[in-house]
Amino acid sequence: MDANRIPVHIGLIMDGNGRWAKKRLMPRSFGHNAGMNAMIKIAERAKEIGVKYLTVYTLSTENLLRPEEELEGLFGLFRKYFTKNVQKLYNSGAGIKVIGDISVLPADVQKLLSDGEKNSPEGCGFWLIFAINYGARAEIVRALNLAIEKGEKLDAKALEEMLYTRGIPDPDLIIRTGGEMRLSNFLLYQAAYSELYFTNVLFPDFDEKEFDKAIKEFAGRERRFGKI
Ligand code: FPP
Protein backbone atom coordinates (compact mmCIF):
# COMPACT_ATOMS: atom_id res chain seq x y z
CA MET A 1 0.00 0.00 0.00
CA ASP A 2 1.29 3.46 -0.93
CA ALA A 3 1.74 5.35 2.36
CA ASN A 4 1.18 8.68 0.55
CA ARG A 5 -2.23 7.49 -0.58
CA ILE A 6 -3.66 6.52 2.78
CA PRO A 7 -6.62 8.70 3.81
CA VAL A 8 -5.96 10.77 6.93
CA HIS A 9 -9.62 10.69 7.95
CA ILE A 10 -12.21 8.06 7.04
CA GLY A 11 -15.93 8.30 7.76
CA LEU A 12 -17.74 4.98 8.06
CA ILE A 13 -21.49 4.47 7.68
CA MET A 14 -22.01 1.03 9.19
CA ASP A 15 -25.22 -0.07 7.50
CA GLY A 16 -26.73 -3.53 7.17
CA ASN A 17 -26.60 -4.96 10.70
CA GLY A 18 -30.37 -5.52 10.78
CA ARG A 19 -30.45 -7.35 7.44
CA TRP A 20 -27.42 -9.44 8.41
CA ALA A 21 -29.28 -10.59 11.53
CA LYS A 22 -32.55 -11.16 9.67
CA LYS A 23 -30.80 -13.49 7.21
CA ARG A 24 -29.82 -15.57 10.25
CA LEU A 25 -33.34 -15.39 11.74
CA MET A 26 -31.88 -13.48 14.65
CA PRO A 27 -32.96 -10.21 16.34
CA ARG A 28 -31.49 -6.91 15.15
CA SER A 29 -29.47 -6.62 18.36
CA PHE A 30 -27.52 -9.70 17.25
CA GLY A 31 -26.58 -7.81 14.09
CA HIS A 32 -25.50 -4.71 16.03
CA ASN A 33 -23.31 -6.86 18.28
CA ALA A 34 -21.66 -8.40 15.21
CA GLY A 35 -21.34 -4.86 13.83
CA MET A 36 -19.49 -3.73 16.94
CA ASN A 37 -17.01 -6.58 16.52
CA ALA A 38 -16.51 -5.62 12.87
CA MET A 39 -15.99 -1.98 13.91
CA ILE A 40 -13.29 -2.96 16.40
CA LYS A 41 -11.39 -4.90 13.70
CA ILE A 42 -11.71 -2.07 11.15
CA ALA A 43 -10.42 0.46 13.70
CA GLU A 44 -7.38 -1.75 14.35
CA ARG A 45 -6.72 -2.12 10.64
CA ALA A 46 -7.18 1.60 9.99
CA LYS A 47 -4.65 2.43 12.71
CA GLU A 48 -2.24 -0.18 11.39
CA ILE A 49 -2.14 1.30 7.88
CA GLY A 50 -1.67 4.86 9.14
CA VAL A 51 -5.16 6.39 9.13
CA LYS A 52 -5.32 9.10 11.81
CA TYR A 53 -9.07 9.55 12.29
CA LEU A 54 -11.93 7.07 11.86
CA THR A 55 -15.42 8.47 12.41
CA VAL A 56 -18.04 5.76 12.90
CA TYR A 57 -21.74 6.56 12.51
CA THR A 58 -23.06 4.63 15.49
CA LEU A 59 -26.37 6.40 16.03
CA SER A 60 -27.98 9.10 13.94
CA THR A 61 -30.52 11.58 15.33
CA GLU A 62 -33.10 9.68 13.23
CA ASN A 63 -32.00 6.30 14.69
CA LEU A 64 -33.09 7.60 18.12
CA LEU A 65 -36.69 7.16 16.95
CA ARG A 66 -36.20 3.37 16.71
CA PRO A 67 -38.07 1.08 19.11
CA GLU A 68 -36.96 1.21 22.74
CA GLU A 69 -35.79 -2.40 22.63
CA GLU A 70 -33.35 -1.79 19.76
CA LEU A 71 -32.06 1.42 21.38
CA GLU A 72 -31.52 -0.36 24.69
CA GLY A 73 -29.49 -2.97 22.79
CA LEU A 74 -27.32 -0.23 21.28
CA PHE A 75 -26.84 1.50 24.64
CA GLY A 76 -25.86 -1.90 26.03
CA LEU A 77 -23.19 -2.11 23.33
CA PHE A 78 -21.83 1.31 24.30
CA ARG A 79 -21.67 0.11 27.92
CA LYS A 80 -19.84 -3.02 26.80
CA TYR A 81 -17.40 -1.19 24.55
CA PHE A 82 -16.59 1.57 27.03
CA THR A 83 -16.06 -0.79 29.95
CA LYS A 84 -14.50 -3.84 28.30
CA ASN A 85 -12.84 -2.82 25.01
CA VAL A 86 -11.72 0.76 25.27
CA GLN A 87 -8.62 0.05 27.40
CA LYS A 88 -7.10 -2.01 24.60
CA LEU A 89 -7.51 0.96 22.28
CA TYR A 90 -5.82 3.33 24.79
CA ASN A 91 -2.98 0.84 25.30
CA SER A 92 -2.26 0.99 21.58
CA GLY A 93 -1.85 4.80 21.81
CA ALA A 94 -5.26 5.64 20.40
CA GLY A 95 -7.99 7.88 21.76
CA ILE A 96 -11.72 8.50 21.62
CA LYS A 97 -13.75 11.50 20.57
CA VAL A 98 -17.54 11.83 20.47
CA ILE A 99 -19.56 14.04 18.11
CA GLY A 100 -23.30 14.63 18.44
CA ASP A 101 -25.76 15.62 21.14
CA ILE A 102 -25.30 13.01 23.84
CA SER A 103 -27.36 14.94 26.42
CA VAL A 104 -30.48 12.85 25.68
CA LEU A 105 -28.77 9.48 26.26
CA PRO A 106 -29.06 7.55 29.54
CA ALA A 107 -26.93 9.28 32.20
CA ASP A 108 -24.54 6.35 32.69
CA VAL A 109 -23.88 6.14 28.93
CA GLN A 110 -23.18 9.89 28.81
CA LYS A 111 -20.67 9.47 31.62
CA LEU A 112 -18.96 6.51 29.94
CA LEU A 113 -18.64 8.53 26.73
CA SER A 114 -17.26 11.66 28.37
CA ASP A 115 -14.87 9.61 30.52
CA GLY A 116 -13.88 7.77 27.34
CA GLU A 117 -12.82 11.09 25.83
CA LYS A 118 -11.17 12.40 29.01
CA ASN A 119 -9.14 9.24 29.63
CA SER A 120 -7.70 9.15 26.12
CA PRO A 121 -3.90 9.19 26.15
CA GLU A 122 -2.03 12.40 25.32
CA GLY A 123 -0.79 12.93 21.78
CA CYS A 124 -2.73 10.09 20.18
CA GLY A 125 -1.71 9.00 16.71
CA PHE A 126 -5.17 7.62 16.00
CA TRP A 127 -8.63 8.79 16.99
CA LEU A 128 -11.77 6.69 16.93
CA ILE A 129 -14.59 9.21 16.69
CA PHE A 130 -18.08 8.05 17.64
CA ALA A 131 -20.93 9.93 15.93
CA ILE A 132 -23.77 9.44 18.39
CA ASN A 133 -27.16 11.14 18.16
CA TYR A 134 -25.38 12.93 15.36
CA GLY A 135 -27.05 14.64 12.41
CA ALA A 136 -25.23 17.02 10.08
CA ARG A 137 -28.15 19.44 9.75
CA ALA A 138 -28.54 19.67 13.52
CA GLU A 139 -24.77 20.18 13.80
CA ILE A 140 -24.87 23.11 11.35
CA VAL A 141 -27.96 24.68 12.97
CA ARG A 142 -26.27 24.37 16.38
CA ALA A 143 -23.15 26.07 15.05
CA LEU A 144 -25.19 28.92 13.54
CA ASN A 145 -27.05 29.45 16.80
CA LEU A 146 -23.76 29.57 18.70
CA ALA A 147 -22.62 32.29 16.31
CA ILE A 148 -25.89 34.25 16.70
CA GLU A 149 -25.59 34.05 20.50
CA LYS A 150 -22.08 35.45 20.25
CA GLY A 151 -23.19 38.08 17.75
CA GLU A 152 -20.50 36.84 15.37
CA LYS A 153 -20.51 37.10 11.58
CA LEU A 154 -19.27 33.78 10.23
CA ASP A 155 -16.81 32.87 7.54
CA ALA A 156 -16.04 29.23 6.70
CA LYS A 157 -13.17 29.05 9.19
CA ALA A 158 -15.26 30.47 12.05
CA LEU A 159 -18.12 28.08 11.23
CA GLU A 160 -15.75 25.10 11.22
CA GLU A 161 -14.65 26.09 14.73
CA MET A 162 -18.25 25.72 15.89
CA LEU A 163 -18.89 22.31 14.39
CA TYR A 164 -18.51 19.19 16.53
CA THR A 165 -15.53 18.31 14.33
CA ARG A 166 -13.47 21.42 15.15
CA GLY A 167 -9.78 20.61 14.90
CA ILE A 168 -10.42 17.41 12.91
CA PRO A 169 -9.52 17.45 9.20
CA ASP A 170 -12.34 16.79 6.73
CA PRO A 171 -12.83 13.13 5.78
CA ASP A 172 -10.85 12.13 2.70
CA LEU A 173 -12.96 9.04 2.24
CA ILE A 174 -16.46 8.07 3.32
CA ILE A 175 -17.34 4.38 3.18
CA ARG A 176 -20.92 3.14 3.33
CA THR A 177 -21.71 -0.56 3.63
CA GLY A 178 -25.10 -2.22 3.13
CA GLY A 179 -25.89 -1.23 -0.47
CA GLU A 180 -27.54 2.20 -0.07
CA MET A 181 -25.92 5.08 -1.93
CA ARG A 182 -26.50 8.12 0.22
CA LEU A 183 -24.92 10.06 3.08
CA SER A 184 -27.95 10.02 5.41
CA ASN A 185 -27.13 13.28 7.18
CA PHE A 186 -23.52 12.24 7.94
CA LEU A 187 -20.81 14.95 7.93
CA LEU A 188 -22.56 16.90 5.16
CA TYR A 189 -20.48 20.07 5.59
CA GLN A 190 -17.21 18.18 6.00
CA ALA A 191 -17.87 15.85 3.03
CA ALA A 192 -17.59 18.63 0.43
CA TYR A 193 -14.56 16.99 -1.23
CA SER A 194 -14.65 13.49 0.28
CA GLU A 195 -14.31 10.50 -1.98
CA LEU A 196 -17.32 8.20 -1.58
CA TYR A 197 -17.12 4.41 -1.56
CA PHE A 198 -20.25 2.27 -1.51
CA THR A 199 -20.36 -1.50 -1.12
CA ASN A 200 -23.19 -4.02 -0.94
CA VAL A 201 -21.38 -5.92 1.83
CA LEU A 202 -23.44 -5.82 5.03
CA PHE A 203 -21.48 -4.21 7.85
CA PRO A 204 -20.89 -7.31 10.02
CA ASP A 205 -19.25 -8.93 6.95
CA PHE A 206 -17.10 -5.86 6.23
CA ASP A 207 -13.72 -7.25 7.23
CA GLU A 208 -10.11 -6.12 6.81
CA LYS A 209 -10.03 -7.47 3.24
CA GLU A 210 -13.08 -5.43 2.24
CA PHE A 211 -11.65 -2.37 4.00
CA ASP A 212 -8.34 -2.73 2.14
CA LYS A 213 -10.32 -2.87 -1.14
CA ALA A 214 -11.84 0.55 -0.32
CA ILE A 215 -8.40 1.96 0.52
CA LYS A 216 -6.97 0.67 -2.77
CA GLU A 217 -9.82 2.19 -4.73
CA PHE A 218 -9.28 5.51 -2.92
CA ALA A 219 -5.56 5.39 -3.70
CA GLY A 220 -6.36 5.14 -7.41
CA ARG A 221 -8.69 8.13 -7.50
CA GLU A 222 -7.61 11.52 -8.73
CA ARG A 223 -8.61 14.30 -6.32
CA ARG A 224 -8.79 17.76 -7.83
CA PHE A 225 -10.71 19.72 -5.18
CA GLY A 226 -12.51 21.67 -7.89
CA LYS A 227 -9.29 22.57 -9.74
CA ILE A 228 -8.24 21.29 -13.18
C1 FPP B 1 -27.39 0.69 10.77
O1 FPP B 1 -27.70 -0.61 10.33
C2 FPP B 1 -26.55 0.63 11.95
C3 FPP B 1 -26.84 1.20 13.15
C4 FPP B 1 -28.07 2.00 13.39
C5 FPP B 1 -25.95 1.04 14.31
C6 FPP B 1 -24.50 0.81 14.04
C7 FPP B 1 -23.84 0.39 15.28
C8 FPP B 1 -22.83 -0.52 15.36
C9 FPP B 1 -22.20 -1.13 14.17
C10 FPP B 1 -22.25 -0.89 16.68
C11 FPP B 1 -21.28 0.15 17.04
C12 FPP B 1 -20.50 0.02 18.23
C13 FPP B 1 -20.78 0.46 19.48
C14 FPP B 1 -19.71 0.56 20.47
C15 FPP B 1 -22.14 0.82 19.90
P1 FPP B 1 -29.20 -1.17 10.37
O2 FPP B 1 -29.36 -2.00 11.57
O3 FPP B 1 -30.15 -0.05 10.18
O4 FPP B 1 -29.19 -2.13 9.16
P2 FPP B 1 -30.38 -2.50 8.17
O5 FPP B 1 -30.40 -1.39 7.17
O6 FPP B 1 -29.93 -3.79 7.59
O7 FPP B 1 -31.65 -2.63 8.97
PDB file of N, CA and C and ligand atoms in Angstrom, residues 14-20 28 31-37 39 56-60 63 66 70 74-75 77-78 81-82 130 178 180 202-203, ligand 1:
ATOM      1  N   MET A  14     -22.009   2.489   8.938  1.00  0.00           N
ATOM      2  CA  MET A  14     -22.005   1.035   9.189  1.00  0.00           C
ATOM      3  C   MET A  14     -23.415   0.485   9.011  1.00  0.00           C
ATOM      4  N   ASP A  15     -23.827   0.316   7.760  1.00  0.00           N
ATOM      5  CA  ASP A  15     -25.221  -0.066   7.501  1.00  0.00           C
ATOM      6  C   ASP A  15     -25.321  -1.557   7.171  1.00  0.00           C
ATOM      7  N   GLY A  16     -26.433  -2.149   7.564  1.00  0.00           N
ATOM      8  CA  GLY A  16     -26.727  -3.531   7.171  1.00  0.00           C
ATOM      9  C   GLY A  16     -26.736  -4.525   8.322  1.00  0.00           C
ATOM     10  N   ASN A  17     -26.597  -4.039   9.552  1.00  0.00           N
ATOM     11  CA  ASN A  17     -26.601  -4.961  10.699  1.00  0.00           C
ATOM     12  C   ASN A  17     -27.938  -5.697  10.819  1.00  0.00           C
ATOM     13  N   GLY A  18     -29.029  -4.940  10.634  1.00  0.00           N
ATOM     14  CA  GLY A  18     -30.367  -5.523  10.784  1.00  0.00           C
ATOM     15  C   GLY A  18     -30.601  -6.625   9.760  1.00  0.00           C
ATOM     16  N   ARG A  19     -30.253  -6.343   8.502  1.00  0.00           N
ATOM     17  CA  ARG A  19     -30.452  -7.348   7.437  1.00  0.00           C
ATOM     18  C   ARG A  19     -29.559  -8.561   7.650  1.00  0.00           C
ATOM     19  N   TRP A  20     -28.363  -8.335   8.128  1.00  0.00           N
ATOM     20  CA  TRP A  20     -27.423  -9.438   8.405  1.00  0.00           C
ATOM     21  C   TRP A  20     -28.034 -10.374   9.445  1.00  0.00           C
ATOM     22  N   ARG A  28     -32.380  -7.971  15.645  1.00  0.00           N
ATOM     23  CA  ARG A  28     -31.494  -6.911  15.146  1.00  0.00           C
ATOM     24  C   ARG A  28     -30.308  -6.676  16.086  1.00  0.00           C
ATOM     25  N   GLY A  31     -27.301  -8.456  15.197  1.00  0.00           N
ATOM     26  CA  GLY A  31     -26.576  -7.812  14.092  1.00  0.00           C
ATOM     27  C   GLY A  31     -25.729  -6.651  14.583  1.00  0.00           C
ATOM     28  N   HIS A  32     -26.271  -5.857  15.515  1.00  0.00           N
ATOM     29  CA  HIS A  32     -25.495  -4.712  16.030  1.00  0.00           C
ATOM     30  C   HIS A  32     -24.265  -5.205  16.797  1.00  0.00           C
ATOM     31  N   ASN A  33     -24.450  -6.299  17.538  1.00  0.00           N
ATOM     32  CA  ASN A  33     -23.310  -6.859  18.281  1.00  0.00           C
ATOM     33  C   ASN A  33     -22.209  -7.310  17.302  1.00  0.00           C
ATOM     34  N   ALA A  34     -22.636  -7.982  16.227  1.00  0.00           N
ATOM     35  CA  ALA A  34     -21.656  -8.402  15.210  1.00  0.00           C
ATOM     36  C   ALA A  34     -21.032  -7.171  14.550  1.00  0.00           C
ATOM     37  N   GLY A  35     -21.837  -6.114  14.403  1.00  0.00           N
ATOM     38  CA  GLY A  35     -21.336  -4.857  13.828  1.00  0.00           C
ATOM     39  C   GLY A  35     -20.271  -4.237  14.727  1.00  0.00           C
ATOM     40  N   MET A  36     -20.502  -4.297  16.025  1.00  0.00           N
ATOM     41  CA  MET A  36     -19.492  -3.732  16.938  1.00  0.00           C
ATOM     42  C   MET A  36     -18.167  -4.488  16.789  1.00  0.00           C
ATOM     43  N   ASN A  37     -18.247  -5.803  16.687  1.00  0.00           N
ATOM     44  CA  ASN A  37     -17.006  -6.578  16.522  1.00  0.00           C
ATOM     45  C   ASN A  37     -16.306  -6.221  15.210  1.00  0.00           C
ATOM     46  N   MET A  39     -16.536  -3.335  13.722  1.00  0.00           N
ATOM     47  CA  MET A  39     -15.994  -1.977  13.910  1.00  0.00           C
ATOM     48  C   MET A  39     -14.639  -2.018  14.629  1.00  0.00           C
ATOM     49  N   VAL A  56     -17.045   6.827  13.103  1.00  0.00           N
ATOM     50  CA  VAL A  56     -18.039   5.759  12.901  1.00  0.00           C
ATOM     51  C   VAL A  56     -19.427   6.283  13.259  1.00  0.00           C
ATOM     52  N   TYR A  57     -20.370   6.072  12.316  1.00  0.00           N
ATOM     53  CA  TYR A  57     -21.741   6.564  12.509  1.00  0.00           C
ATOM     54  C   TYR A  57     -22.487   5.508  13.321  1.00  0.00           C
ATOM     55  N   THR A  58     -22.471   5.671  14.636  1.00  0.00           N
ATOM     56  CA  THR A  58     -23.060   4.626  15.487  1.00  0.00           C
ATOM     57  C   THR A  58     -24.541   4.854  15.763  1.00  0.00           C
ATOM     58  N   LEU A  59     -24.960   6.117  15.761  1.00  0.00           N
ATOM     59  CA  LEU A  59     -26.374   6.400  16.033  1.00  0.00           C
ATOM     60  C   LEU A  59     -26.699   7.773  15.456  1.00  0.00           C
ATOM     61  N   SER A  60     -27.607   7.806  14.493  1.00  0.00           N
ATOM     62  CA  SER A  60     -27.980   9.104  13.935  1.00  0.00           C
ATOM     63  C   SER A  60     -29.123   9.676  14.774  1.00  0.00           C
ATOM     64  N   ASN A  63     -32.017   7.641  14.068  1.00  0.00           N
ATOM     65  CA  ASN A  63     -32.002   6.304  14.688  1.00  0.00           C
ATOM     66  C   ASN A  63     -32.605   6.330  16.093  1.00  0.00           C
ATOM     67  N   ARG A  66     -35.975   4.825  16.824  1.00  0.00           N
ATOM     68  CA  ARG A  66     -36.202   3.372  16.714  1.00  0.00           C
ATOM     69  C   ARG A  66     -36.816   2.829  18.006  1.00  0.00           C
ATOM     70  N   GLU A  70     -34.557  -1.861  20.587  1.00  0.00           N
ATOM     71  CA  GLU A  70     -33.346  -1.786  19.762  1.00  0.00           C
ATOM     72  C   GLU A  70     -32.365  -0.756  20.337  1.00  0.00           C
ATOM     73  N   LEU A  74     -28.465  -1.057  21.702  1.00  0.00           N
ATOM     74  CA  LEU A  74     -27.320  -0.233  21.275  1.00  0.00           C
ATOM     75  C   LEU A  74     -26.640   0.419  22.481  1.00  0.00           C
ATOM     76  N   PHE A  75     -27.446   0.905  23.430  1.00  0.00           N
ATOM     77  CA  PHE A  75     -26.842   1.501  24.635  1.00  0.00           C
ATOM     78  C   PHE A  75     -26.041   0.431  25.379  1.00  0.00           C
ATOM     79  N   LEU A  77     -24.466  -1.938  24.049  1.00  0.00           N
ATOM     80  CA  LEU A  77     -23.190  -2.110  23.334  1.00  0.00           C
ATOM     81  C   LEU A  77     -22.201  -1.002  23.701  1.00  0.00           C
ATOM     82  N   PHE A  78     -22.722   0.224  23.853  1.00  0.00           N
ATOM     83  CA  PHE A  78     -21.829   1.306  24.303  1.00  0.00           C
ATOM     84  C   PHE A  78     -21.257   0.961  25.671  1.00  0.00           C
ATOM     85  N   TYR A  81     -18.619  -1.688  25.180  1.00  0.00           N
ATOM     86  CA  TYR A  81     -17.397  -1.193  24.545  1.00  0.00           C
ATOM     87  C   TYR A  81     -16.600  -0.326  25.516  1.00  0.00           C
ATOM     88  N   PHE A  82     -17.306   0.600  26.191  1.00  0.00           N
ATOM     89  CA  PHE A  82     -16.588   1.569  27.028  1.00  0.00           C
ATOM     90  C   PHE A  82     -16.176   1.014  28.385  1.00  0.00           C
ATOM     91  N   PHE A 130     -16.735   8.609  17.643  1.00  0.00           N
ATOM     92  CA  PHE A 130     -18.083   8.049  17.636  1.00  0.00           C
ATOM     93  C   PHE A 130     -19.087   9.156  17.318  1.00  0.00           C
ATOM     94  N   GLY A 178     -23.671  -1.894   3.074  1.00  0.00           N
ATOM     95  CA  GLY A 178     -25.098  -2.218   3.128  1.00  0.00           C
ATOM     96  C   GLY A 178     -25.892  -1.849   1.888  1.00  0.00           C
ATOM     97  N   GLU A 180     -26.876   0.915   0.242  1.00  0.00           N
ATOM     98  CA  GLU A 180     -27.536   2.198  -0.067  1.00  0.00           C
ATOM     99  C   GLU A 180     -26.479   3.200  -0.512  1.00  0.00           C
ATOM    100  N   LEU A 202     -22.772  -6.248   3.804  1.00  0.00           N
ATOM    101  CA  LEU A 202     -23.445  -5.821   5.035  1.00  0.00           C
ATOM    102  C   LEU A 202     -22.384  -5.598   6.108  1.00  0.00           C
ATOM    103  N   PHE A 203     -22.594  -4.609   6.990  1.00  0.00           N
ATOM    104  CA  PHE A 203     -21.482  -4.206   7.846  1.00  0.00           C
ATOM    105  C   PHE A 203     -20.821  -5.340   8.650  1.00  0.00           C
TER     106      PHE A 203
HETATM  107  C1  FPP B   1     -27.393   0.689  10.765  1.00  0.00           C
HETATM  108  O1  FPP B   1     -27.704  -0.613  10.331  1.00  0.00           O
HETATM  109  C2  FPP B   1     -26.554   0.627  11.951  1.00  0.00           C
HETATM  110  C3  FPP B   1     -26.841   1.205  13.149  1.00  0.00           C
HETATM  111  C4  FPP B   1     -28.074   1.995  13.388  1.00  0.00           C
HETATM  112  C5  FPP B   1     -25.951   1.039  14.314  1.00  0.00           C
HETATM  113  C6  FPP B   1     -24.503   0.811  14.039  1.00  0.00           C
HETATM  114  C7  FPP B   1     -23.837   0.391  15.284  1.00  0.00           C
HETATM  115  C8  FPP B   1     -22.833  -0.524  15.358  1.00  0.00           C
HETATM  116  C9  FPP B   1     -22.199  -1.131  14.173  1.00  0.00           C
HETATM  117  C10 FPP B   1     -22.252  -0.890  16.678  1.00  0.00           C
HETATM  118  C11 FPP B   1     -21.276   0.151  17.043  1.00  0.00           C
HETATM  119  C12 FPP B   1     -20.499   0.017  18.234  1.00  0.00           C
HETATM  120  C13 FPP B   1     -20.784   0.465  19.481  1.00  0.00           C
HETATM  121  C14 FPP B   1     -19.708   0.559  20.469  1.00  0.00           C
HETATM  122  C15 FPP B   1     -22.142   0.825  19.900  1.00  0.00           C
HETATM  123  P1  FPP B   1     -29.197  -1.171  10.369  1.00  0.00           P
HETATM  124  O2  FPP B   1     -29.357  -2.003  11.573  1.00  0.00           O
HETATM  125  O3  FPP B   1     -30.151  -0.047  10.175  1.00  0.00           O
HETATM  126  O4  FPP B   1     -29.185  -2.126   9.156  1.00  0.00           O
HETATM  127  P2  FPP B   1     -30.383  -2.504   8.170  1.00  0.00           P
HETATM  128  O5  FPP B   1     -30.400  -1.385   7.174  1.00  0.00           O
HETATM  129  O6  FPP B   1     -29.927  -3.793   7.592  1.00  0.00           O
HETATM  130  O7  FPP B   1     -31.648  -2.630   8.966  1.00  0.00           O
END
